[in-house]
XYZ file of C-alpha atoms in Angstrom:
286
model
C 296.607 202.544 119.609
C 299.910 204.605 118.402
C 301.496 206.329 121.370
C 301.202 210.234 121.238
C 304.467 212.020 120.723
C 305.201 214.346 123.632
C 304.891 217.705 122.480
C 304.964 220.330 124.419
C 302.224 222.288 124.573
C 303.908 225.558 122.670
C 304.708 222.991 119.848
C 301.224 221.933 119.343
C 299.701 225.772 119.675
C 302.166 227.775 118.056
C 299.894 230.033 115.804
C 296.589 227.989 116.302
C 293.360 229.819 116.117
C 290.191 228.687 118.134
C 287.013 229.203 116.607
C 284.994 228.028 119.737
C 285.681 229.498 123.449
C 283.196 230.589 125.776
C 284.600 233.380 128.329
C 282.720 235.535 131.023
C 280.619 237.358 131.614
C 278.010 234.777 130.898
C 274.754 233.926 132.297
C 276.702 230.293 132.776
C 279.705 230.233 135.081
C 283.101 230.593 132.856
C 286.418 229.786 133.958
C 287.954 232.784 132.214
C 286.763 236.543 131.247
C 287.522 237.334 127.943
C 290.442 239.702 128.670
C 291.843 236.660 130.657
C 291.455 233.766 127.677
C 293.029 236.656 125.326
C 296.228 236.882 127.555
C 296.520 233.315 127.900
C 295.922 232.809 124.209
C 298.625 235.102 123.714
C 300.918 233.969 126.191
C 300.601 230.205 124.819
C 301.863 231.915 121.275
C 298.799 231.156 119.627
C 297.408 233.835 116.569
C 293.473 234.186 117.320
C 290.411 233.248 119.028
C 286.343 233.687 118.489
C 284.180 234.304 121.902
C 281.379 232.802 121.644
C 278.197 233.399 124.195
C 274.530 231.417 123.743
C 273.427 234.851 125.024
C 274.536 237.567 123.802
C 276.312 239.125 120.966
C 280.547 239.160 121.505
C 281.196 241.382 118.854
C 281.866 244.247 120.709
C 283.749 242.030 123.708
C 286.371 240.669 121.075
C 286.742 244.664 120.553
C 287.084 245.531 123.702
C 289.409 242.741 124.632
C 291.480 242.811 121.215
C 291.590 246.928 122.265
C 293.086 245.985 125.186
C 295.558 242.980 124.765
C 296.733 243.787 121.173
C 295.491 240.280 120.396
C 293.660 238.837 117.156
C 289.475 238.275 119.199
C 286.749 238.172 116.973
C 283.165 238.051 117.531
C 280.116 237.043 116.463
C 275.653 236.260 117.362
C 274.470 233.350 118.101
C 270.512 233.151 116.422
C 268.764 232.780 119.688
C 265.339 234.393 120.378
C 266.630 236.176 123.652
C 269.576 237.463 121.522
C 268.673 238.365 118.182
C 264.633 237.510 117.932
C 265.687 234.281 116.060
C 267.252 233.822 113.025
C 266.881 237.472 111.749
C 268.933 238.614 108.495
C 268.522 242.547 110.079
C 270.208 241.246 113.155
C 273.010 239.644 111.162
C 273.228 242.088 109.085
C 274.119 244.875 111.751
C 276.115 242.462 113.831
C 278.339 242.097 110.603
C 278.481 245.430 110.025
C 279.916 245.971 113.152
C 282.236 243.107 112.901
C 281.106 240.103 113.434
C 283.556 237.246 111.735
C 281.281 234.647 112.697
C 277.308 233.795 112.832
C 275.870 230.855 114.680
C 272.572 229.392 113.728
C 270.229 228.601 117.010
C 272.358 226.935 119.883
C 270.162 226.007 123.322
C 266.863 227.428 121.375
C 267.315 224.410 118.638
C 264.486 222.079 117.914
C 266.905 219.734 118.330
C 268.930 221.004 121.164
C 265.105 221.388 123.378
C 264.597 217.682 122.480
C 267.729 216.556 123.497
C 268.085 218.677 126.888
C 264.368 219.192 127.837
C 263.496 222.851 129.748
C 265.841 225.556 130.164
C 269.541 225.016 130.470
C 270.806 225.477 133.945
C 272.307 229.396 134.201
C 269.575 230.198 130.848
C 266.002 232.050 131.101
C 263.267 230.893 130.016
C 263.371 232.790 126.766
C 266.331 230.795 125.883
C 264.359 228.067 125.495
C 262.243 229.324 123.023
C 262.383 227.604 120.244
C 263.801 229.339 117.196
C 261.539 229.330 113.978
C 263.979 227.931 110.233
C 262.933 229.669 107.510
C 264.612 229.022 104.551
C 264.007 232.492 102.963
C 265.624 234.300 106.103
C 268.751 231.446 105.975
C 268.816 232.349 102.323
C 269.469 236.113 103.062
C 271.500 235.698 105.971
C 273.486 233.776 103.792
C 274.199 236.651 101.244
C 274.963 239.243 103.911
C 278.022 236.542 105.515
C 278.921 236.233 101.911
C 279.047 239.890 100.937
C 280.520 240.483 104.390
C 283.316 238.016 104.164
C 282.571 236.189 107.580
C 281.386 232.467 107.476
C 278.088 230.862 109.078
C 277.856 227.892 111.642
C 275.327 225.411 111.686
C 274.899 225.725 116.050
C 272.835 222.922 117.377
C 270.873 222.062 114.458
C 270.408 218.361 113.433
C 271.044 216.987 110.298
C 268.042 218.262 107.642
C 268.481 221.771 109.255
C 272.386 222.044 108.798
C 271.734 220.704 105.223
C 269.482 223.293 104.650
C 271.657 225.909 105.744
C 274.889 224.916 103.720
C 272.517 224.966 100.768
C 271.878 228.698 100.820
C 275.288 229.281 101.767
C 276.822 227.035 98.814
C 273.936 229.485 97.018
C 275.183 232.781 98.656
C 278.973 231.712 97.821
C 279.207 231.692 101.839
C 281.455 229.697 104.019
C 280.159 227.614 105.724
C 280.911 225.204 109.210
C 279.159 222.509 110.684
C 279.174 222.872 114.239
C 280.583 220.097 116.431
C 279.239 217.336 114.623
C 280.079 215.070 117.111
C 278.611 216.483 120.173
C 275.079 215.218 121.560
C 273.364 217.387 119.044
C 273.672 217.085 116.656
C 274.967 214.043 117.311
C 275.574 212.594 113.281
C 276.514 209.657 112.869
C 279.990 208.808 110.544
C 277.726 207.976 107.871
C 275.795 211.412 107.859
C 279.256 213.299 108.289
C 280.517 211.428 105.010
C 277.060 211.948 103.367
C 277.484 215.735 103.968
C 281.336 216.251 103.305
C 280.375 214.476 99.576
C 277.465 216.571 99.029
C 278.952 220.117 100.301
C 282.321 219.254 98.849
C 283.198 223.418 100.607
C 282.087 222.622 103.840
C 284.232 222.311 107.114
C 283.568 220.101 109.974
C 284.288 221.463 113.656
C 285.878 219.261 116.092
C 285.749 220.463 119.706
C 287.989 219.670 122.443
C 284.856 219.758 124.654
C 283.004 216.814 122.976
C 285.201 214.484 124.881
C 285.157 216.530 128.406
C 284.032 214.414 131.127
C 282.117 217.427 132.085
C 280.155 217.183 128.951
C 277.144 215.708 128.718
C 277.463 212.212 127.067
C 280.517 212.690 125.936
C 282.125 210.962 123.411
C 285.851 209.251 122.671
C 288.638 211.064 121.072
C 288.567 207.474 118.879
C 285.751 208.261 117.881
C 286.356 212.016 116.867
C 289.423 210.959 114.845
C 287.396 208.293 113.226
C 284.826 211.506 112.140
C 287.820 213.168 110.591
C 288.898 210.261 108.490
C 285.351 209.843 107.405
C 284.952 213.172 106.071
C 288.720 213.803 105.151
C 291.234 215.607 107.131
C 291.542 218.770 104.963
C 287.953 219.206 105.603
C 288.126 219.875 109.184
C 289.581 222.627 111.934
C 290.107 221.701 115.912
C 288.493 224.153 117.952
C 288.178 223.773 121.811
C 284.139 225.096 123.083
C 285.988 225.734 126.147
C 285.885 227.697 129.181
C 283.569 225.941 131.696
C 285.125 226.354 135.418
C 285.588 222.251 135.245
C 287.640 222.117 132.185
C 290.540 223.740 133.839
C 292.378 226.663 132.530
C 292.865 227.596 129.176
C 294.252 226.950 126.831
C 295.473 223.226 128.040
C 292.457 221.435 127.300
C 293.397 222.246 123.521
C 296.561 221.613 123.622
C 295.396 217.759 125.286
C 292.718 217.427 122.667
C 295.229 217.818 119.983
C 297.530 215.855 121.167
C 294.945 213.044 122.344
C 294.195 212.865 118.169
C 297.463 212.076 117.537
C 297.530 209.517 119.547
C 295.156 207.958 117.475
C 297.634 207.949 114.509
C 296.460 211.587 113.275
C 299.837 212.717 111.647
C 301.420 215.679 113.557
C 301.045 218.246 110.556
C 297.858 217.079 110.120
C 296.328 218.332 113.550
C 298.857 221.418 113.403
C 297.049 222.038 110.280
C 293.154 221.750 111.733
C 294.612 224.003 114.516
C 296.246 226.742 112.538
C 296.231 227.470 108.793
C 292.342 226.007 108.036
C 290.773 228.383 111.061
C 292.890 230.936 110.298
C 291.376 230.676 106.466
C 287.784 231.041 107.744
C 288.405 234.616 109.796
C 290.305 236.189 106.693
């Protein structure tokens, strides 16, 4: 395996953009409050970050925190029963409306995500583990209003015919779209799938998360692995992000800065991760 260059952390962060971090409050313990993950975003000199909560809207915390640190947050909802009554285009359509850059299909509420993690999540109530009802009518028009709205759509925990579906209507709509952490136990696609989407939604992105490799994680995977997932699909088709901020992760933002550097030790060219961190997020939350 090619030794990683040592880069300082600044280097590898200057101007990055995370797509993914989880901050408090949360029904599940965080490391950081959002104020907190703001500073230190700031402070590590990178240009943006998404909060991201399984149970509630963070529209109006990226506000509040943006407000308050003079720092590029963004928000968005997460399609969870106990959040927005499922996947609901008049709940995305007011959460854009008041900002949100970003929409998550179901997370913990999945088909796929109940299957793989049986009963409610520790730190979740029971109506997160409701399962969320696809309909491909109400992806269809929460597709238009991301489109028409400018802000992009994530695939969350759903498995493979699911996250199809959904970059269909948003190819459709003319939204953006992201698939969610391919890698991570669910939806856990193999290289073959990622490939098999990349070729057939030739706009699509592919999220890699710092997380996915966490020994905290459950069934994590190798950073070999991850880099092998970016190959697969193509480089240019994919953005680092770090689904950070659980109290054994340590603080933020070094386990992004060791992700990114952990893929090039794999023999991921230095611009090439410095581009996944920086100019192809920053594209999705213009």
């Amino acid at each position: 395996m090619p030794v990683a260059p040592q880069l300082a952390d600044a280097e590898l962060l200057a101007g990055a953009v995370d797509l993914h971090v989880h901050g408090g409050p949360d029904v599940l313990a965080r490391r950081h409050s959002d104020l907190e993950l703001a500073r230190r975003a700031q402070a590590a000199g990178m240009a943006g970050l998404v909060l991201k909560c399984h149970n509630e809207s963070t529209v109006g915390r990226a506000a509040g925190a943006r407000e308050a640190t003079g720092f590029p947050v963004s928000g968005g909802l997460v399609l969870n029963p106990a959040v927005s009554g499922g996947i609901e285009p008049d709940a995305v359509l007011t959460s854009l409306e008041l900002g949100a850059r970003v929409i998550w299909m179901p997370t913990l509420a999945a088909t796929e995500h109940l299957r793989a993690f049986p009963g409610a999540a520790p730190g979740t109530n029971r109506a997160a583990a409701r399962p969320a009802r696809v309909s491909r009518s109400a992806i269809r028009a929460i597709c238009v209003h991301v489109a028409r709205h400018d802000a992009f759509v994530a695939t969350g925990h759903l498995g493979r015919v699911h996250s199809a579906l959904v970059a269909e209507e948003a190819a459709a709509a003319g939204a953006r779209v992201l698939f969610q952490h391919p890698d991570y136990t669910v939806p856990g696609l193999s290289l073959r799938a990622q490939a098999s989407l990349a070729q057939r939604f030739p706009d699509a992105l592919f999220e890699r998360c710092a997380y996915v490799v966490s020994a905290d994680a459950p069934r994590p995977t190798t950073v070999e692995r991850v880099a092998a997932a970016i190959r697969a699909v193509g480089v240019e088709r994919n953005v680092i992000s770090s689904d950070l901020g659980q109290p054994a992760n340590g603080d933020y933002p070094d386990g992004l800065a060791a992700f990114a550097r952990s893929l090039i030790g794999t023999g991921l060219g230095i611009g090439e991760v410095r581009e996944m961190l920086t100019e192809r997020p920053a594209a999705l939350l213009r």
